[in-house]
Short mmCIF file of C-alpha atoms in Angstrom, two decimals:
data_model
loop_
_atom_site.label_atom_id
_atom_site.label_comp_id
_atom_site.label_asym_id
_atom_site.label_seq_id
_atom_site.Cartn_x
_atom_site.Cartn_y
_atom_site.Cartn_z
CA MET A 1 0.00 0.00 0.00
CA LYS A 2 1.07 3.58 -0.58
CA LYS A 3 1.82 5.41 2.63
CA ILE A 4 1.73 9.05 3.62
CA ASN A 5 4.97 10.64 4.69
CA LYS A 6 3.82 13.15 7.30
CA ILE A 7 6.97 15.23 7.01
CA TYR A 8 6.97 15.35 3.21
CA SER A 9 4.02 17.69 2.86
CA VAL A 10 5.69 20.38 4.96
CA LEU A 11 9.02 20.17 3.14
CA ALA A 12 8.56 18.98 -0.42
CA LEU A 13 5.36 20.83 -1.14
CA ALA A 14 6.93 24.05 0.03
CA PHE A 15 9.59 23.38 -2.63
CA GLY A 16 12.15 23.98 0.04
CA VAL A 17 13.41 20.42 0.21
CA THR A 18 16.30 20.88 -2.17
CA ALA A 19 17.70 23.60 0.02
CA LEU A 20 17.47 21.40 3.10
CA THR A 21 18.70 18.02 1.91
CA SER A 22 22.36 18.76 2.50
CA CYS A 23 21.90 19.94 6.09
CA ASN A 24 22.52 16.54 7.65
CA GLU A 25 22.32 12.83 6.96
CA PHE A 26 18.95 12.58 8.66
CA LEU A 27 17.33 14.22 5.66
CA ASP A 28 19.09 11.99 3.14
CA THR A 29 16.55 9.18 3.58
CA LEU A 30 12.80 9.19 3.88
CA PRO A 31 11.64 8.94 7.49
CA ASP A 32 9.34 6.05 8.35
CA ASN A 33 6.69 8.03 10.24
CA ARG A 34 3.84 6.93 8.00
CA ALA A 35 0.19 6.04 8.03
CA GLU A 36 -1.45 3.62 5.62
CA ILE A 37 -4.52 4.81 3.74
CA ASN A 38 -6.33 1.58 2.98
CA THR A 39 -10.01 2.03 3.87
CA GLU A 40 -12.87 4.19 2.68
CA ALA A 41 -12.97 5.92 6.06
CA LYS A 42 -9.28 6.79 5.90
CA VAL A 43 -9.61 8.15 2.36
CA THR A 44 -12.54 10.38 3.21
CA ALA A 45 -10.84 11.54 6.41
CA LEU A 46 -7.73 12.41 4.41
CA LEU A 47 -9.75 14.56 2.02
CA VAL A 48 -10.64 16.94 4.84
CA SER A 49 -7.03 18.16 4.53
CA ALA A 50 -7.36 18.60 0.75
CA TYR A 51 -8.91 22.02 1.42
CA PRO A 52 -6.64 24.97 2.32
CA ASP A 53 -6.48 26.14 5.92
CA HIS A 54 -5.06 29.57 5.08
CA ASP A 55 -6.88 32.21 3.05
CA TYR A 56 -5.78 34.12 -0.02
CA GLN A 57 -8.45 36.81 0.47
CA LEU A 58 -6.31 39.27 2.39
CA LEU A 59 -3.54 39.18 -0.21
CA THR A 60 -5.86 39.78 -3.13
CA GLU A 61 -8.25 42.24 -1.47
CA TYR A 62 -5.44 44.57 -0.41
CA SER A 63 -3.81 44.23 -3.84
CA SER A 64 -7.00 45.38 -5.55
CA ASP A 65 -8.59 48.77 -6.15
CA ASN A 66 -10.95 48.27 -3.20
CA VAL A 67 -8.59 50.05 -0.76
CA ASP A 68 -6.81 53.40 -0.47
CA ASP A 69 -3.95 54.59 1.74
CA TYR A 70 -5.27 56.74 4.58
CA GLY A 71 -2.01 58.32 5.62
CA THR A 72 1.62 57.81 6.48
CA ASN A 73 0.88 58.72 10.10
CA ASN A 74 -1.85 56.11 10.42
CA PRO A 75 -0.46 53.41 12.75
CA ASN A 76 -2.98 50.69 11.83
CA THR A 77 -0.77 48.62 9.60
CA ASP A 78 2.40 46.54 9.64
CA ARG A 79 5.30 45.84 7.31
CA PHE A 80 3.53 42.85 5.75
CA LEU A 81 0.44 44.84 4.80
CA ASP A 82 2.57 47.72 3.52
CA GLN A 83 4.26 45.32 1.13
CA VAL A 84 1.00 43.79 -0.07
CA PHE A 85 -0.69 47.15 -0.67
CA HIS A 86 2.29 48.46 -2.64
CA TRP A 87 2.60 45.27 -4.75
CA GLU A 88 6.05 44.63 -3.37
CA ASP A 89 7.63 41.18 -3.19
CA VAL A 90 6.52 40.13 0.27
CA THR A 91 9.37 39.25 2.62
CA GLU A 92 7.41 39.32 5.87
CA THR A 93 5.74 36.19 7.17
CA ASN A 94 2.43 35.64 8.90
CA ASN A 95 -0.59 33.38 8.46
CA GLU A 96 -1.70 35.17 5.28
CA ALA A 97 1.64 35.74 3.62
CA PRO A 98 2.29 34.26 0.15
CA GLU A 99 4.43 31.58 1.76
CA GLU A 100 1.52 30.31 3.85
CA VAL A 101 -0.91 30.50 0.94
CA TRP A 102 1.52 28.57 -1.28
CA GLU A 103 2.14 25.88 1.32
CA SER A 104 -1.50 25.55 2.35
CA TYR A 105 -2.79 25.04 -1.19
CA TYR A 106 0.01 22.67 -2.16
CA LYS A 107 -0.51 20.67 1.02
CA GLY A 108 -4.15 20.38 -0.03
CA ILE A 109 -2.98 19.12 -3.41
CA ALA A 110 -0.70 16.60 -1.68
CA SER A 111 -3.63 15.22 0.29
CA ALA A 112 -5.75 14.99 -2.85
CA ASN A 113 -2.96 13.11 -4.65
CA GLN A 114 -2.50 10.72 -1.74
CA ALA A 115 -6.22 10.01 -1.73
CA LEU A 116 -6.23 9.35 -5.48
CA GLU A 117 -3.30 6.97 -5.20
CA ALA A 118 -4.85 5.18 -2.24
CA ILE A 119 -8.08 4.67 -4.19
CA GLU A 120 -6.18 3.15 -7.10
CA ASN A 121 -4.23 0.89 -4.75
CA MET A 122 -7.52 -0.33 -3.28
CA GLY A 123 -8.63 -1.50 -6.71
CA GLY A 124 -10.04 1.75 -8.04
CA PRO A 125 -13.33 3.54 -7.39
CA THR A 126 -15.34 0.34 -7.06
CA THR A 127 -17.83 1.64 -4.47
CA THR A 128 -20.04 4.71 -4.28
CA VAL A 129 -17.89 6.21 -1.53
CA LEU A 130 -14.62 5.63 -3.38
CA ARG A 131 -16.10 6.95 -6.63
CA GLU A 132 -17.31 10.15 -4.94
CA ALA A 133 -14.05 10.47 -3.00
CA LYS A 134 -12.13 10.34 -6.26
CA GLY A 135 -14.37 13.07 -7.62
CA GLU A 136 -13.79 15.21 -4.53
CA ALA A 137 -10.02 14.70 -4.73
CA LEU A 138 -9.90 15.71 -8.40
CA LEU A 139 -12.01 18.80 -7.73
CA CYS A 140 -9.79 19.81 -4.81
CA ARG A 141 -6.69 19.35 -6.93
CA ALA A 142 -8.19 21.44 -9.72
CA PHE A 143 -9.43 24.17 -7.38
CA ASN A 144 -6.16 24.50 -5.46
CA HIS A 145 -4.13 24.79 -8.65
CA TYR A 146 -6.66 27.29 -10.02
CA ILE A 147 -6.22 29.63 -7.06
CA LEU A 148 -2.42 29.27 -7.12
CA VAL A 149 -2.05 29.99 -10.83
CA ASN A 150 -4.33 33.02 -10.60
CA ILE A 151 -2.29 34.45 -7.72
CA PHE A 152 1.27 33.58 -8.68
CA SER A 153 1.03 33.86 -12.47
CA MET A 154 -0.31 36.35 -14.99
CA GLU A 155 -3.87 36.01 -16.29
CA TYR A 156 -4.82 33.28 -18.74
CA ASN A 157 -4.44 34.21 -22.40
CA PRO A 158 -5.26 31.51 -24.97
CA ASN A 159 -2.92 33.17 -27.46
CA ASP A 160 0.07 33.08 -25.10
CA SER A 161 1.91 29.76 -24.84
CA THR A 162 4.89 31.11 -22.90
CA SER A 163 3.49 32.87 -19.82
CA ILE A 164 5.00 31.09 -16.82
CA GLY A 165 2.66 28.98 -14.70
CA ILE A 166 2.99 27.03 -11.46
CA PRO A 167 3.97 23.38 -10.92
CA TYR A 168 0.98 21.09 -11.48
CA MET A 169 1.31 18.23 -9.04
CA GLU A 170 -0.40 15.08 -10.31
CA LYS A 171 1.28 12.54 -8.06
CA SER A 172 2.79 12.30 -4.61
CA GLU A 173 6.47 13.10 -4.30
CA THR A 174 8.56 10.13 -3.17
CA THR A 175 12.05 11.65 -3.09
CA LEU A 176 13.67 14.34 -1.02
CA ASN A 177 15.37 15.98 -3.99
CA PRO A 178 12.62 16.50 -6.58
CA THR A 179 12.90 18.69 -9.65
CA TYR A 180 9.93 20.89 -10.46
CA SER A 181 8.91 22.83 -13.56
CA ARG A 182 6.55 25.79 -13.58
CA GLY A 183 5.25 25.07 -17.04
CA THR A 184 2.93 27.64 -18.59
CA VAL A 185 -0.36 29.23 -17.56
CA LYS A 186 -1.97 27.67 -20.63
CA GLY A 187 -0.67 24.24 -19.65
CA VAL A 188 -1.93 24.61 -16.09
CA TYR A 189 -5.40 25.55 -17.36
CA GLU A 190 -5.48 22.51 -19.62
CA LYS A 191 -4.72 20.24 -16.66
CA ILE A 192 -7.29 21.95 -14.46
CA ASP A 193 -9.82 21.44 -17.24
CA LYS A 194 -9.00 17.72 -17.38
CA ASP A 195 -9.25 17.22 -13.61
CA LEU A 196 -12.43 19.27 -13.40
CA LYS A 197 -14.24 17.32 -16.11
CA GLU A 198 -13.32 14.00 -14.55
CA GLY A 199 -14.24 15.21 -11.07
CA LEU A 200 -17.63 16.54 -12.17
CA ALA A 201 -18.55 13.15 -13.58
CA LEU A 202 -17.89 11.49 -10.21
CA VAL A 203 -18.91 14.07 -7.63
CA GLY A 204 -21.49 13.15 -5.01
CA GLU A 205 -22.14 13.85 -1.37
CA SER A 206 -23.28 10.61 0.19
CA TYR A 207 -20.57 10.51 2.86
CA TYR A 208 -20.51 14.21 3.83
CA ASN A 209 -21.65 15.17 7.31
CA VAL A 210 -21.69 18.90 6.44
CA PRO A 211 -21.78 19.07 2.62
CA LYS A 212 -21.19 22.83 2.43
CA TYR A 213 -17.58 22.33 3.65
CA HIS A 214 -16.89 19.94 0.76
CA PHE A 215 -17.28 19.92 -3.00
CA ASN A 216 -20.93 18.99 -3.04
CA LYS A 217 -22.59 18.92 -6.46
CA LYS A 218 -23.69 22.55 -6.60
CA ALA A 219 -20.31 23.74 -5.31
CA ALA A 220 -18.59 21.71 -8.01
CA TYR A 221 -20.80 23.25 -10.70
CA ALA A 222 -20.22 26.74 -9.31
CA PHE A 223 -16.47 26.23 -9.42
CA ALA A 224 -16.77 24.97 -12.97
CA ALA A 225 -18.71 28.11 -13.94
CA ARG A 226 -16.02 30.31 -12.39
CA PHE A 227 -13.18 28.38 -13.99
CA TYR A 228 -14.67 28.39 -17.46
CA LEU A 229 -15.27 32.12 -17.16
CA SER A 230 -11.51 32.51 -16.68
CA TYR A 231 -10.94 29.96 -19.45
CA GLN A 232 -13.20 31.95 -21.79
CA LYS A 233 -15.48 28.98 -22.47
CA TRP A 234 -18.74 30.90 -22.31
CA ASP A 235 -21.04 28.00 -23.20
CA LYS A 236 -19.68 25.93 -20.34
CA VAL A 237 -20.12 28.80 -17.88
CA ILE A 238 -23.80 28.88 -18.71
CA GLU A 239 -24.15 25.08 -18.70
CA TYR A 240 -22.75 24.70 -15.19
CA ALA A 241 -24.30 27.84 -13.76
CA ASN A 242 -27.66 26.47 -14.84
CA GLN A 243 -27.01 23.40 -12.71
CA VAL A 244 -26.53 25.65 -9.68
CA LEU A 245 -29.31 28.17 -10.25
CA GLY A 246 -32.13 26.01 -11.57
CA SER A 247 -35.25 27.48 -13.13
CA ASN A 248 -35.77 30.13 -10.43
CA PRO A 249 -32.41 31.73 -9.55
CA ALA A 250 -33.96 34.12 -7.01
CA THR A 251 -34.55 31.21 -4.63
CA MET A 252 -30.83 30.45 -4.59
CA LEU A 253 -29.66 33.96 -3.73
CA ARG A 254 -28.83 35.45 -0.36
CA ASP A 255 -31.90 36.73 1.46
CA TRP A 256 -30.71 40.28 2.06
CA GLN A 257 -34.19 41.38 3.08
CA TYR A 258 -34.28 38.82 5.92
CA GLN A 259 -30.73 39.70 6.93
CA SER A 260 -31.80 43.33 7.39
CA THR A 261 -34.34 42.22 10.02
CA MET A 262 -31.78 40.37 12.13
CA THR A 263 -30.13 41.56 15.32
CA GLN A 264 -27.72 44.12 13.92
CA THR A 265 -24.47 43.19 15.60
CA PHE A 266 -21.28 42.30 13.77
CA GLU A 267 -21.17 38.84 15.31
CA ALA A 268 -24.78 37.96 14.43
CA VAL A 269 -24.73 39.31 10.88
CA SER A 270 -21.27 38.05 9.87
CA GLN A 271 -21.92 34.56 11.26
CA HIS A 272 -25.26 34.41 9.47
CA TYR A 273 -23.44 35.30 6.25
CA ILE A 274 -21.55 31.99 6.34
CA ASP A 275 -24.47 29.88 7.60
CA ALA A 276 -24.22 26.44 6.00
CA THR A 277 -28.02 26.15 5.75
CA LEU A 278 -28.35 29.09 3.34
CA ASN A 279 -29.04 28.12 -0.27
CA THR A 280 -26.53 30.64 -1.59
CA ASN A 281 -23.56 29.26 0.35
CA LEU A 282 -22.18 26.42 -1.77
CA LEU A 283 -18.62 25.94 -0.48
CA LEU A 284 -17.38 27.28 2.85
CA LEU A 285 -13.66 27.39 3.62
CA THR A 286 -11.98 28.05 6.95
CA GLY A 287 -8.62 29.66 7.56
CA TYR A 288 -6.20 31.12 10.05
CA SER A 289 -7.03 34.70 9.24
CA ASN A 290 -7.14 38.35 10.25
CA MET A 291 -9.85 39.13 7.70
CA GLY A 292 -12.66 39.18 10.24
CA LEU A 293 -10.83 41.99 12.02
CA ALA A 294 -9.56 43.77 8.91
CA MET A 295 -13.02 43.82 7.34
CA GLY A 296 -14.93 44.32 10.59
CA PRO A 297 -15.60 47.12 13.09
CA TYR A 298 -12.01 47.23 14.34
CA TYR A 299 -8.99 49.46 13.82
CA ILE A 300 -6.70 46.64 12.73
CA TYR A 301 -5.26 47.17 9.22
CA LYS A 302 -7.36 50.27 8.66
CA ARG A 303 -4.57 52.42 7.25
CA TYR A 304 -5.50 50.79 3.95
CA SER A 305 -9.25 50.84 3.72
CA HIS A 306 -12.37 50.74 1.62
CA GLY A 307 -13.18 54.24 2.72
CA SER A 308 -15.78 56.85 1.98
CA TYR A 309 -14.12 58.02 -1.25
CA ILE A 310 -14.16 54.64 -3.01
CA SER A 311 -17.57 53.86 -1.57
CA THR A 312 -19.21 57.06 -2.86
CA THR A 313 -17.46 57.29 -6.23
CA GLU A 314 -16.83 53.71 -7.37
CA THR A 315 -18.71 51.05 -5.41
CA VAL A 316 -21.60 50.71 -2.98
CA ASN A 317 -22.78 54.29 -2.51
CA ALA A 318 -21.74 55.64 -5.89
CA GLN A 319 -24.28 56.99 -8.35
CA ASN A 320 -25.28 53.88 -10.25
CA ILE A 321 -27.79 52.76 -12.84
CA TRP A 322 -30.60 52.48 -10.25
CA GLY A 323 -29.55 55.62 -8.34
CA SER A 324 -27.49 55.33 -5.16
CA GLU A 325 -27.61 53.31 -1.95
CA GLY A 326 -30.99 51.70 -1.19
CA TYR A 327 -29.56 48.36 -0.07
CA TYR A 328 -31.44 46.07 2.27
CA MET A 329 -28.21 45.90 4.27
CA PRO A 330 -26.58 49.36 4.06
CA ILE A 331 -22.83 49.37 4.28
CA LYS A 332 -21.51 50.24 7.76
CA LYS A 333 -19.69 53.57 7.91
CA TYR A 334 -16.94 54.24 10.46
CA SER A 335 -15.23 57.57 10.89
CA ALA A 336 -12.79 58.65 13.60
CA THR A 337 -9.15 59.56 14.03
CA ASN A 338 -7.18 57.18 11.79
CA LEU A 339 -10.41 55.48 10.77
CA ASN A 340 -12.29 55.97 7.49
CA CYS A 341 -13.98 52.76 6.54
CA HIS A 342 -17.14 51.54 4.80
CA VAL A 343 -17.66 47.78 5.26
CA PHE A 344 -20.26 45.09 4.82
CA TRP A 345 -20.44 42.71 7.76
CA LYS A 346 -19.71 39.47 5.96
CA ILE A 347 -16.37 38.08 7.20
CA PRO A 348 -16.75 36.64 10.73
CA TYR A 349 -14.01 36.65 13.34
CA PHE A 350 -13.34 33.68 15.61
CA PHE A 351 -10.61 33.18 18.17
CA GLU A 352 -9.28 29.79 19.22
CA TYR A 353 -7.61 29.89 22.62
CA THR A 354 -4.60 27.66 22.98
CA ASP A 355 -3.95 29.06 26.45
CA PRO A 356 -7.03 30.76 27.96
CA VAL A 357 -5.09 31.92 31.01
CA ALA A 358 -2.44 33.67 28.93
CA GLY A 359 -5.07 34.81 26.45
CA ILE A 360 -3.21 33.50 23.41
CA GLY A 361 -4.35 31.46 20.45
CA TYR A 362 -5.24 31.66 16.77
CA ARG A 363 -7.46 33.97 14.75
CA HIS A 364 -9.82 32.24 12.36
CA SER A 365 -12.48 33.05 9.83
CA VAL A 366 -14.88 31.29 7.47
CA PHE A 367 -15.35 32.32 3.85
CA ALA A 368 -18.24 31.75 1.46
CA GLU A 369 -15.81 30.83 -1.30
CA LEU A 370 -18.48 29.71 -3.76
CA ASN A 371 -22.00 31.08 -3.68
CA ALA A 372 -25.01 31.35 -5.94
CA ASP A 373 -24.97 35.15 -6.11
CA GLU A 374 -21.54 35.19 -7.72
CA THR A 375 -22.53 32.30 -9.99
CA LEU A 376 -25.50 34.31 -11.28
CA LEU A 377 -23.23 37.21 -12.22
CA ASN A 378 -20.76 34.81 -13.85
CA ARG A 379 -23.58 33.51 -16.03
CA ALA A 380 -24.64 37.06 -16.86
CA GLU A 381 -21.11 37.80 -18.09
CA ALA A 382 -21.10 34.67 -20.25
CA TYR A 383 -24.45 35.67 -21.75
CA VAL A 384 -22.99 39.08 -22.64
CA MET A 385 -20.02 37.44 -24.32
CA ARG A 386 -22.45 35.31 -26.38
CA ASN A 387 -24.45 38.43 -27.27
CA GLU A 388 -27.51 37.09 -25.43
CA ASN A 389 -28.21 40.44 -23.85
CA GLU A 390 -31.82 39.78 -22.90
CA LYS A 391 -30.81 36.79 -20.79
CA ALA A 392 -27.90 38.73 -19.30
CA CYS A 393 -30.21 41.57 -18.33
CA ALA A 394 -32.64 39.14 -16.73
CA ASP A 395 -29.84 37.80 -14.50
CA LEU A 396 -28.60 41.28 -13.66
CA THR A 397 -32.13 42.38 -12.77
CA VAL A 398 -32.63 39.39 -10.47
CA TRP A 399 -29.36 40.15 -8.69
CA LEU A 400 -30.12 43.87 -8.36
CA GLN A 401 -33.67 43.50 -7.08
CA ASN A 402 -32.49 40.91 -4.55
CA ILE A 403 -29.85 43.13 -2.94
CA ASN A 404 -31.39 46.57 -3.40
CA ARG A 405 -34.67 47.62 -1.79
CA THR A 406 -35.09 50.65 -4.07
CA ALA A 407 -34.67 48.62 -7.24
CA LYS A 408 -37.18 46.02 -6.08
CA THR A 409 -39.76 48.52 -4.84
CA LYS A 410 -39.63 50.44 -8.10
CA GLY A 411 -39.67 47.26 -10.18
CA PHE A 412 -36.44 48.39 -11.79
CA LYS A 413 -35.75 46.25 -14.85
CA LEU A 414 -32.49 46.38 -16.78
CA THR A 415 -32.32 46.26 -20.56
CA ALA A 416 -29.42 46.46 -22.97
CA ASP A 417 -30.65 49.91 -24.00
CA THR A 418 -30.85 51.31 -20.48
CA ILE A 419 -27.44 49.84 -19.60
CA THR A 420 -25.82 51.21 -22.75
CA LYS A 421 -27.39 54.62 -22.27
CA PHE A 422 -26.21 54.87 -18.66
CA TYR A 423 -22.64 53.60 -19.01
CA SER A 424 -21.87 55.28 -22.33
CA LYS A 425 -22.48 58.69 -20.76
CA ILE A 426 -20.26 58.13 -17.70
CA ALA A 427 -16.66 59.29 -17.81
CA TYR A 428 -13.97 56.69 -17.30
CA SER A 429 -12.12 56.85 -14.02
CA TYR A 430 -8.76 58.64 -14.25
CA ASP A 431 -9.46 59.55 -17.88
CA ASP A 432 -8.36 63.15 -17.45
CA ASP A 433 -4.60 62.69 -17.70
CA LYS A 434 -4.77 60.11 -14.89
CA LYS A 435 -6.14 62.59 -12.39
CA MET A 436 -8.17 61.13 -9.56
CA VAL A 437 -11.63 61.48 -11.05
CA SER A 438 -13.34 58.26 -10.02
CA THR A 439 -16.56 56.73 -11.35
CA VAL A 440 -18.15 53.30 -11.49
CA LYS A 441 -16.48 52.76 -14.89
CA LYS A 442 -12.85 52.03 -15.74
CA HIS A 443 -11.02 51.33 -18.96
CA LEU A 444 -11.05 47.61 -19.78
CA LYS A 445 -8.16 46.02 -21.66
CA PRO A 446 -8.77 42.26 -21.70
CA LYS A 447 -7.00 39.79 -23.96
CA PHE A 448 -10.36 38.97 -25.56
CA ASP A 449 -12.76 41.09 -27.60
CA ILE A 450 -15.47 43.10 -25.85
CA GLY A 451 -16.15 45.52 -28.66
CA ALA A 452 -15.55 49.24 -28.78
CA GLU A 453 -15.58 51.46 -25.73
CA LYS A 454 -19.08 52.81 -25.03
CA GLY A 455 -20.53 50.12 -27.28
CA THR A 456 -23.30 47.85 -26.00
CA LYS A 457 -21.09 44.86 -25.16
CA GLU A 458 -18.54 46.96 -23.31
CA CYS A 459 -21.28 48.76 -21.40
CA MET A 460 -22.89 45.45 -20.48
CA ILE A 461 -19.55 44.17 -19.19
CA GLN A 462 -19.09 47.38 -17.19
CA CYS A 463 -22.42 46.66 -15.51
CA VAL A 464 -21.50 43.05 -14.72
CA LEU A 465 -18.12 44.04 -13.30
CA GLY A 466 -19.65 46.81 -11.20
CA PHE A 467 -22.27 44.47 -9.74
CA ARG A 468 -19.68 41.77 -9.06
CA ARG A 469 -17.40 44.29 -7.38
CA ILE A 470 -20.21 45.07 -4.93
CA GLN A 471 -21.12 41.39 -4.54
CA THR A 472 -17.55 40.29 -3.75
CA LEU A 473 -16.44 43.31 -1.72
CA HIS A 474 -13.98 42.27 1.05
CA GLU A 475 -13.70 38.75 -0.40
CA GLY A 476 -10.55 39.24 -2.50
CA LYS A 477 -12.20 38.27 -5.78
CA ARG A 478 -12.07 41.72 -7.36
CA TRP A 479 -8.35 41.11 -7.95
CA PHE A 480 -9.13 38.38 -10.46
CA ASP A 481 -11.39 40.71 -12.47
CA ILE A 482 -8.62 43.32 -12.43
CA LYS A 483 -6.27 40.76 -13.97
CA ARG A 484 -8.74 39.31 -16.48
CA TYR A 485 -9.88 42.71 -17.73
CA GLY A 486 -6.56 44.54 -17.64
CA ILE A 487 -7.92 47.15 -15.23
CA GLU A 488 -5.26 49.64 -14.19
CA VAL A 489 -5.03 50.57 -10.52
CA PRO A 490 -3.60 53.73 -8.94
CA ARG A 491 -2.25 53.77 -5.42
CA ARG A 492 -3.80 56.86 -3.86
CA LEU A 493 -2.65 58.61 -0.74
CA MET A 494 -5.65 60.26 0.89
CA ASN A 495 -5.62 63.61 2.69
CA ALA A 496 -7.15 64.49 6.05
CA ALA A 497 -10.51 65.13 4.38
CA GLY A 498 -10.53 61.62 2.93
CA ASN A 499 -9.89 62.68 -0.66
CA PRO A 500 -6.99 61.78 -2.99
CA GLU A 501 -3.89 63.83 -2.28
CA SER A 502 -1.40 62.13 -4.57
CA VAL A 503 -0.74 59.00 -6.59
CA THR A 504 2.18 56.98 -5.23
CA ASP A 505 2.16 54.13 -7.76
CA TRP A 506 0.29 52.82 -10.77
CA LEU A 507 -0.35 49.19 -11.74
CA THR A 508 -0.49 49.20 -15.53
CA VAL A 509 -2.19 46.64 -17.75
CA ASP A 510 0.87 44.40 -18.28
CA ASP A 511 2.71 45.17 -15.06
CA PRO A 512 4.50 41.95 -14.00
CA ARG A 513 3.50 42.63 -10.39
CA ARG A 514 0.06 41.33 -11.30
CA ALA A 515 1.66 37.95 -10.67
CA MET A 516 2.58 37.88 -6.99
CA GLN A 517 6.13 36.84 -6.30
CA LEU A 518 6.81 33.29 -5.20
CA PRO A 519 7.90 32.78 -1.57
CA LYS A 520 11.61 33.33 -1.03
CA LYS A 521 12.32 29.80 0.14
CA VAL A 522 10.66 28.45 -3.00
CA ILE A 523 12.91 30.61 -5.18
CA ASP A 524 15.94 29.69 -3.06
CA ALA A 525 15.09 26.02 -3.68
CA GLY A 526 15.47 26.59 -7.41
CA LEU A 527 12.03 27.44 -8.79
CA PRO A 528 12.24 30.42 -11.20
CA ALA A 529 11.01 33.70 -9.74
CA ASN A 530 8.40 35.83 -11.43
CA PRO A 531 10.04 38.55 -13.54
CA ARG A 532 10.06 42.12 -12.30
CA ASN A 533 10.74 45.43 -14.02
CA LYS A 534 14.05 46.92 -12.98
#
């Protein structure tokens, strides 16, 4: 039987083994601290560790255009966050540093690979449990690689066969001196596609105790819709989104109206947001995380913030196609010395005490990684790309009326004409010689065709992106739209009045910093670093 090397996942999957093998003879041979995986129960238990236990959301949210710099004298930051906000190669370490994200997702891949090998060694997926476990393992392997390639590489471009990817691990490592290749982004996407298709054919949920923390069927279809949106396979986006949303998408969406009637405390609202019984929540992930504090009613990390300026010019409270504000759950507004922040209560904060007497332990959070609301907007985008504007507008209307009281009360219905008329008249952000004139619209420079600026298709995409920016606020997903659509991002230093004072940096459309730098120990072990402009 194949056996799991408990030490291997910490060393080899961090790609730091090659730098460690010469330290002493102890590392020259594989240790024998192993556990056999030879039953259905052991396979399914192993797959719990195929999901990451560290989040990427902080890295990508603070890299995006959802935050501004609220002053050099603001103490609510640290060196790590400074580096992330300024798109620097991160050298600091903590639970949300690139090093931890890299290791956590590759450790998940290692567990998935071990499960797949164990299933084959048991004679293959000959039972319902083993068949579904194989599907879960393949989906985890695909998902983990998908997140890694979209963080540590440039965006997918079907016409680019050279853009550097990330190692795609399809088997367990059995040596202490492995050689890895990063391959290409295109190659990584092809392998994700293969794993995803095979996993979708096998996925089930017969052995799950809490399906929402696993790749249940709807979660698998939602991931497929997201992946194929990145892969520019519009028909497949629609096919799999349909499996999630059914014939009445409104019943799958978050009940914002009910949420507005709840006890309005951060704890109650944020914990309801990730409730596993809600139809919209399809896959929930846990992680050692500061996000519940950073995106909650606390000072922590508030030097860089989704403040009043972004909120009122670009996102939630900006003048939009239905007007402004009017949400069932209005964004919470905080203003004080060194505090200018508009946040939705959606990322809960939990603390695990390891020593209650000393008051020390670990910060945790739970994330609604895949949900029906995002899936609906993904389908709307695919409809736009297929020029099925009436269907796209129907999806956008359902989303808008579900989240916005004003739109629902007025029976606001979107059409291609109303969308084109509204967005074609709005100025592009930073259009005036890159001055800080912000609107809900930005120049889009994707590697695929969306028609002319101010044309119907481009205006429709502007609407989808604007809605998805609101939907995914604080969840780190805006960063992936920035990469896919070539959206340029200024780094703005705000003045005491909360308005832009100066621009300290500018992320251009092909800036290599869009691919986060690999962890230092991975580079030191011999994996090629991402290129940087001198």
